[in-house]
Amino acid sequence: MSAMRTTILNSEALTRDEAKSARREVQRHKRTAFFLVAPLLVFITLSFVVPIGTMLYRGVHNPAVAELIPETLELLEDWDGKQVPSSRVMTSLALDLQRLAKIRRSGKLAEEINRARPGMSSIIKSSARKMKKTPQDELVNSGAAHLLNAHKAWADVKIWRAIKSVGGVYSARNYLKSLDLERNFDGEIQVRKATKIYLQLYGKTLKIALYITLLCLILGYPLAYFLANIPSKLSNLLMIFVLLPFWTSLLVRTTAWIALLQTNGVINSFFMGIGLTTEPLDMLYTRFATIIAMTHILLPFMILPLYSVMKGIDASYMRAAMSMGARPMRAFFTVYLPNTLPGLSAGALLVFIISVGYYITPALVGGTDGQMISNIIAFHMQQSNNWGLAAALGTLLLAVILTLYWVYDRLVGSNNIKLG
Amino acid sequence: MTSKNTQSFLQFHNTQKTYDQKTLVVKDFNLSVEKGEFVTLLGPSGSGKSTVLMMIAGFESVTSGDILLDGVSIAGTAPYKRNIGMVFQNYALFPHMTIAENLAYPLKVRKLPGIEIKQKVAEYLDLVELGDFGDRAPGQLSGGQKQRVALARALIFNPSLVLMDEPLGALDKKLREQMQLEITRLHKSLGFTVIYVTHDQTEALTMSDRIAVFNEGIVQQCARPAELYEKPANAFVADFIGENNFIKGTVSSVENDRVRVKISSGEAIMARRADASNSGDACLVSVRPEKLFILPSDHAYDNTLSATFTTRLYVGDFIRYFFDMPDGTEISVKVLNDLAAPDFKEGDTAQLVCLASDCSAFAAI
């Protein structure tokens, strides 16, 4: 009797060995899964997480000035900023400048400080040249006088404030600048007095992206509807034409637009040929060119999710609505459109996000008016060498996109996205 | 055209339909449906029955001929003005609306006041026994529940006509039988007119007042279920509805509604005259497996056939016997599984008997 009971109990609970082997089995599956994704994980870490992390860090980390003139900055720490600093500070800077001039690094310092106060570049460079010529012991004794002799601007308190402001290793300076803000000497944040370009540029970028998205929607929705409602043999054939831009090089497509839009290009020649205009229209290197060319490039991103969603919508929905008395337009807006929302929002989100960060097409056909934020980021990376500002601008762009996604998620729900 | 003035509720006059401008999918369709009638269009897939339904609903145009609803031609009326309810095979419940919103849709379109809509929705939800389901999404319902909602939605705006396009096709057998009862119950209590399309003959036979059997765009026969089963008009109907044995023969004489047929084994049998016309013509005689009896039997009979036993299938409530005629034609006989069920060895000869009224003679196809 008791033997029977134990067997019953045992048959309900797992023995220790069974539990162990079951656990081992699960762990083996997990290990296999991990090994399968491990290469991708390494790739993503190296190509995505690390660069983005570096970028975020670069936006706030600016050690250049601190490394170049460490002693002067240390002395400036106690300076209250109301009057020109003491001769001790000036002497220290004079010695720093001499040292930098000798190792040919004064240009770097000039560039860095020039960002905080335009016009500083030439003052520092010329002063550094003069310090280099002066013997060192003379500088130790009367460095301040030599510095003031080198350029009268050294008597201006603002220059020293500028130097102090860029001296910190960590600062939000680049982020403030990307938002057209700055910090005054008392540490208060204020609207930047000099140039205000970045907020306007973000606005323009978002506006262009919105135009492109709307245009893709207007062009893509009817086409997707048409493709989803014809025999699949025909729709597969036509789908090739939709995908054709995908398979062509981006550069080729953009260059083709240059050929079409330029002053003596195909479109202008045609318009003048039929007598529509007497003078060629300015189409290339405008915002118009950016919008047209990018719409062309991004259209498949709109059509594909829409098509896949529409393919799954049975014709009986519209029929049911109409049999219940709804006119075709009403049936469309109350029944068909809401059901295409997952594809519509996926397409719109894709096109919008891709176009917000687009670089190559605006760079080639946009001129000055058609430039977007990514072009300015590239400019700071390649030409003005201000990586810190480029990083801050890029980070803000990322933040803008994440915010938009968050808003979208609150309004529509991210579950309502169907990418294909 | 005097026929246009008759009082039939829904009338088809020589309605025809082509999709490709070459072949007709519906040929010369004529049918009159009375108010409150349950008429089924039955036929194999591609026979044109769904096309007829789409023409009534207005989703397909009428190539030639006319459709009259309450004496008025609807051939040129837009679908949304026809006031016809429709139930689809895939239910076509709007997935982005709740059940209550689905039911309210036709009422909202008709701009009914909010309170009235609420009352009606509650009333119709109760009618299909889904009173507590108003707030659910269609995705949360089972197939049978969805179909009941679809049914309620097609009825809620008092349509003059309800069309059902294979509404039970997606349900399993048990649920289908349940829904057949449900639809019949609603039809009896509300008295609406139904045009029902199906390829399932059991469904058609159990539910309909009349059935129109379609094949290749032509109505082969339109009759009450019993008549269709007992007195098929031609060989297609005899074959399509239920099971049948077909025996080849030649008409030897015609007497009013009866014919005498000499079958291939040489025996002569009497049969009801369906569309077999003249003596001397080749014909087919049909007799259903359950109307054949194996001698010795207490049943009265007119015709006797001798055949060789080949095999038998034990089905449960009945046993199916298979015999071969001398010319190789297979004859199936259904026998109730009782004490009288005979025993045969392979090769045994049996006498099969039946009434002349249970045999029908058709022109050979």
mmCIF file with all atom_site columns, C-alpha atoms in Angstrom, chain A residues 314 316-328 330-332 334-336 338-339, chain B residues 54 59 79-81 84 86 88 90 92-97 105-106 108-110 153 157:
data_model
loop_
_atom_site.group_PDB
_atom_site.id
_atom_site.type_symbol
_atom_site.label_atom_id
_atom_site.label_alt_id
_atom_site.label_comp_id
_atom_site.label_asym_id
_atom_site.label_entity_id
_atom_site.label_seq_id
_atom_site.pdbx_PDB_ins_code
_atom_site.Cartn_x
_atom_site.Cartn_y
_atom_site.Cartn_z
_atom_site.occupancy
_atom_site.B_iso_or_equiv
_atom_site.pdbx_formal_charge
_atom_site.auth_seq_id
_atom_site.auth_comp_id
_atom_site.auth_asym_id
_atom_site.auth_atom_id
_atom_site.pdbx_PDB_model_num
ATOM 1  C CA . ASP A 1 314 ? -10.815 41.434 -48.128 1.00 0.00 ? 314 ASP A CA 1
ATOM 2  C CA . SER A 1 316 ? -15.996 42.011 -48.735 1.00 0.00 ? 316 SER A CA 1
ATOM 3  C CA . TYR A 1 317 ? -15.370 44.762 -46.141 1.00 0.00 ? 317 TYR A CA 1
ATOM 4  C CA . MET A 1 318 ? -16.156 47.494 -48.644 1.00 0.00 ? 318 MET A CA 1
ATOM 5  C CA . ARG A 1 319 ? -19.009 45.459 -50.053 1.00 0.00 ? 319 ARG A CA 1
ATOM 6  C CA . ALA A 1 320 ? -20.462 44.889 -46.607 1.00 0.00 ? 320 ALA A CA 1
ATOM 7  C CA . ALA A 1 321 ? -20.254 48.614 -45.853 1.00 0.00 ? 321 ALA A CA 1
ATOM 8  C CA . MET A 1 322 ? -21.956 49.503 -49.120 1.00 0.00 ? 322 MET A CA 1
ATOM 9  C CA . SER A 1 323 ? -24.636 46.852 -48.709 1.00 0.00 ? 323 SER A CA 1
ATOM 10 C CA . MET A 1 324 ? -25.435 48.514 -45.391 1.00 0.00 ? 324 MET A CA 1
ATOM 11 C CA . GLY A 1 325 ? -26.035 51.785 -47.163 1.00 0.00 ? 325 GLY A CA 1
ATOM 12 C CA . ALA A 1 326 ? -22.680 53.583 -46.963 1.00 0.00 ? 326 ALA A CA 1
ATOM 13 C CA . ARG A 1 327 ? -21.698 55.550 -50.029 1.00 0.00 ? 327 ARG A CA 1
ATOM 14 C CA . PRO A 1 328 ? -18.325 54.541 -51.490 1.00 0.00 ? 328 PRO A CA 1
ATOM 15 C CA . ARG A 1 330 ? -17.979 56.957 -46.569 1.00 0.00 ? 330 ARG A CA 1
ATOM 16 C CA . ALA A 1 331 ? -17.238 53.245 -46.792 1.00 0.00 ? 331 ALA A CA 1
ATOM 17 C CA . PHE A 1 332 ? -13.664 54.091 -47.713 1.00 0.00 ? 332 PHE A CA 1
ATOM 18 C CA . THR A 1 334 ? -14.911 54.503 -42.166 1.00 0.00 ? 334 THR A CA 1
ATOM 19 C CA . VAL A 1 335 ? -13.908 50.996 -43.168 1.00 0.00 ? 335 VAL A CA 1
ATOM 20 C CA . TYR A 1 336 ? -11.042 50.771 -45.651 1.00 0.00 ? 336 TYR A CA 1
ATOM 21 C CA . PRO A 1 338 ? -8.804  52.511 -40.755 1.00 0.00 ? 338 PRO A CA 1
ATOM 22 C CA . ASN A 1 339 ? -7.812  49.027 -41.812 1.00 0.00 ? 339 ASN A CA 1
ATOM 23 C CA . MET B 2 54  ? -23.518 39.790 -56.676 1.00 0.00 ? 54  MET B CA 1
ATOM 24 C CA . PHE B 2 59  ? -21.550 44.583 -57.015 1.00 0.00 ? 59  PHE B CA 1
ATOM 25 C CA . PRO B 2 79  ? -25.473 49.050 -54.209 1.00 0.00 ? 79  PRO B CA 1
ATOM 26 C CA . TYR B 2 80  ? -25.801 51.435 -51.250 1.00 0.00 ? 80  TYR B CA 1
ATOM 27 C CA . LYS B 2 81  ? -29.301 52.440 -52.306 1.00 0.00 ? 81  LYS B CA 1
ATOM 28 C CA . ILE B 2 84  ? -30.258 44.716 -49.177 1.00 0.00 ? 84  ILE B CA 1
ATOM 29 C CA . MET B 2 86  ? -25.655 40.719 -46.974 1.00 0.00 ? 86  MET B CA 1
ATOM 30 C CA . PHE B 2 88  ? -20.419 36.958 -46.293 1.00 0.00 ? 88  PHE B CA 1
ATOM 31 C CA . ASN B 2 90  ? -15.650 35.432 -44.155 1.00 0.00 ? 90  ASN B CA 1
ATOM 32 C CA . ALA B 2 92  ? -16.687 40.746 -43.135 1.00 0.00 ? 92  ALA B CA 1
ATOM 33 C CA . LEU B 2 93  ? -16.988 42.137 -39.623 1.00 0.00 ? 93  LEU B CA 1
ATOM 34 C CA . PHE B 2 94  ? -15.026 45.383 -39.446 1.00 0.00 ? 94  PHE B CA 1
ATOM 35 C CA . PRO B 2 95  ? -12.012 44.474 -37.329 1.00 0.00 ? 95  PRO B CA 1
ATOM 36 C CA . HIS B 2 96  ? -11.386 48.000 -36.068 1.00 0.00 ? 96  HIS B CA 1
ATOM 37 C CA . MET B 2 97  ? -14.863 48.286 -34.523 1.00 0.00 ? 97  MET B CA 1
ATOM 38 C CA . TYR B 2 105 ? -22.843 50.918 -38.609 1.00 0.00 ? 105 TYR B CA 1
ATOM 39 C CA . PRO B 2 106 ? -25.865 50.603 -40.943 1.00 0.00 ? 106 PRO B CA 1
ATOM 40 C CA . LYS B 2 108 ? -25.431 55.365 -38.233 1.00 0.00 ? 108 LYS B CA 1
ATOM 41 C CA . VAL B 2 109 ? -25.294 55.522 -42.006 1.00 0.00 ? 109 VAL B CA 1
ATOM 42 C CA . ARG B 2 110 ? -29.046 55.976 -41.933 1.00 0.00 ? 110 ARG B CA 1
ATOM 43 C CA . ARG B 2 153 ? -25.747 43.199 -38.782 1.00 0.00 ? 153 ARG B CA 1
ATOM 44 C CA . PHE B 2 157 ? -31.621 47.830 -40.700 1.00 0.00 ? 157 PHE B CA 1
#
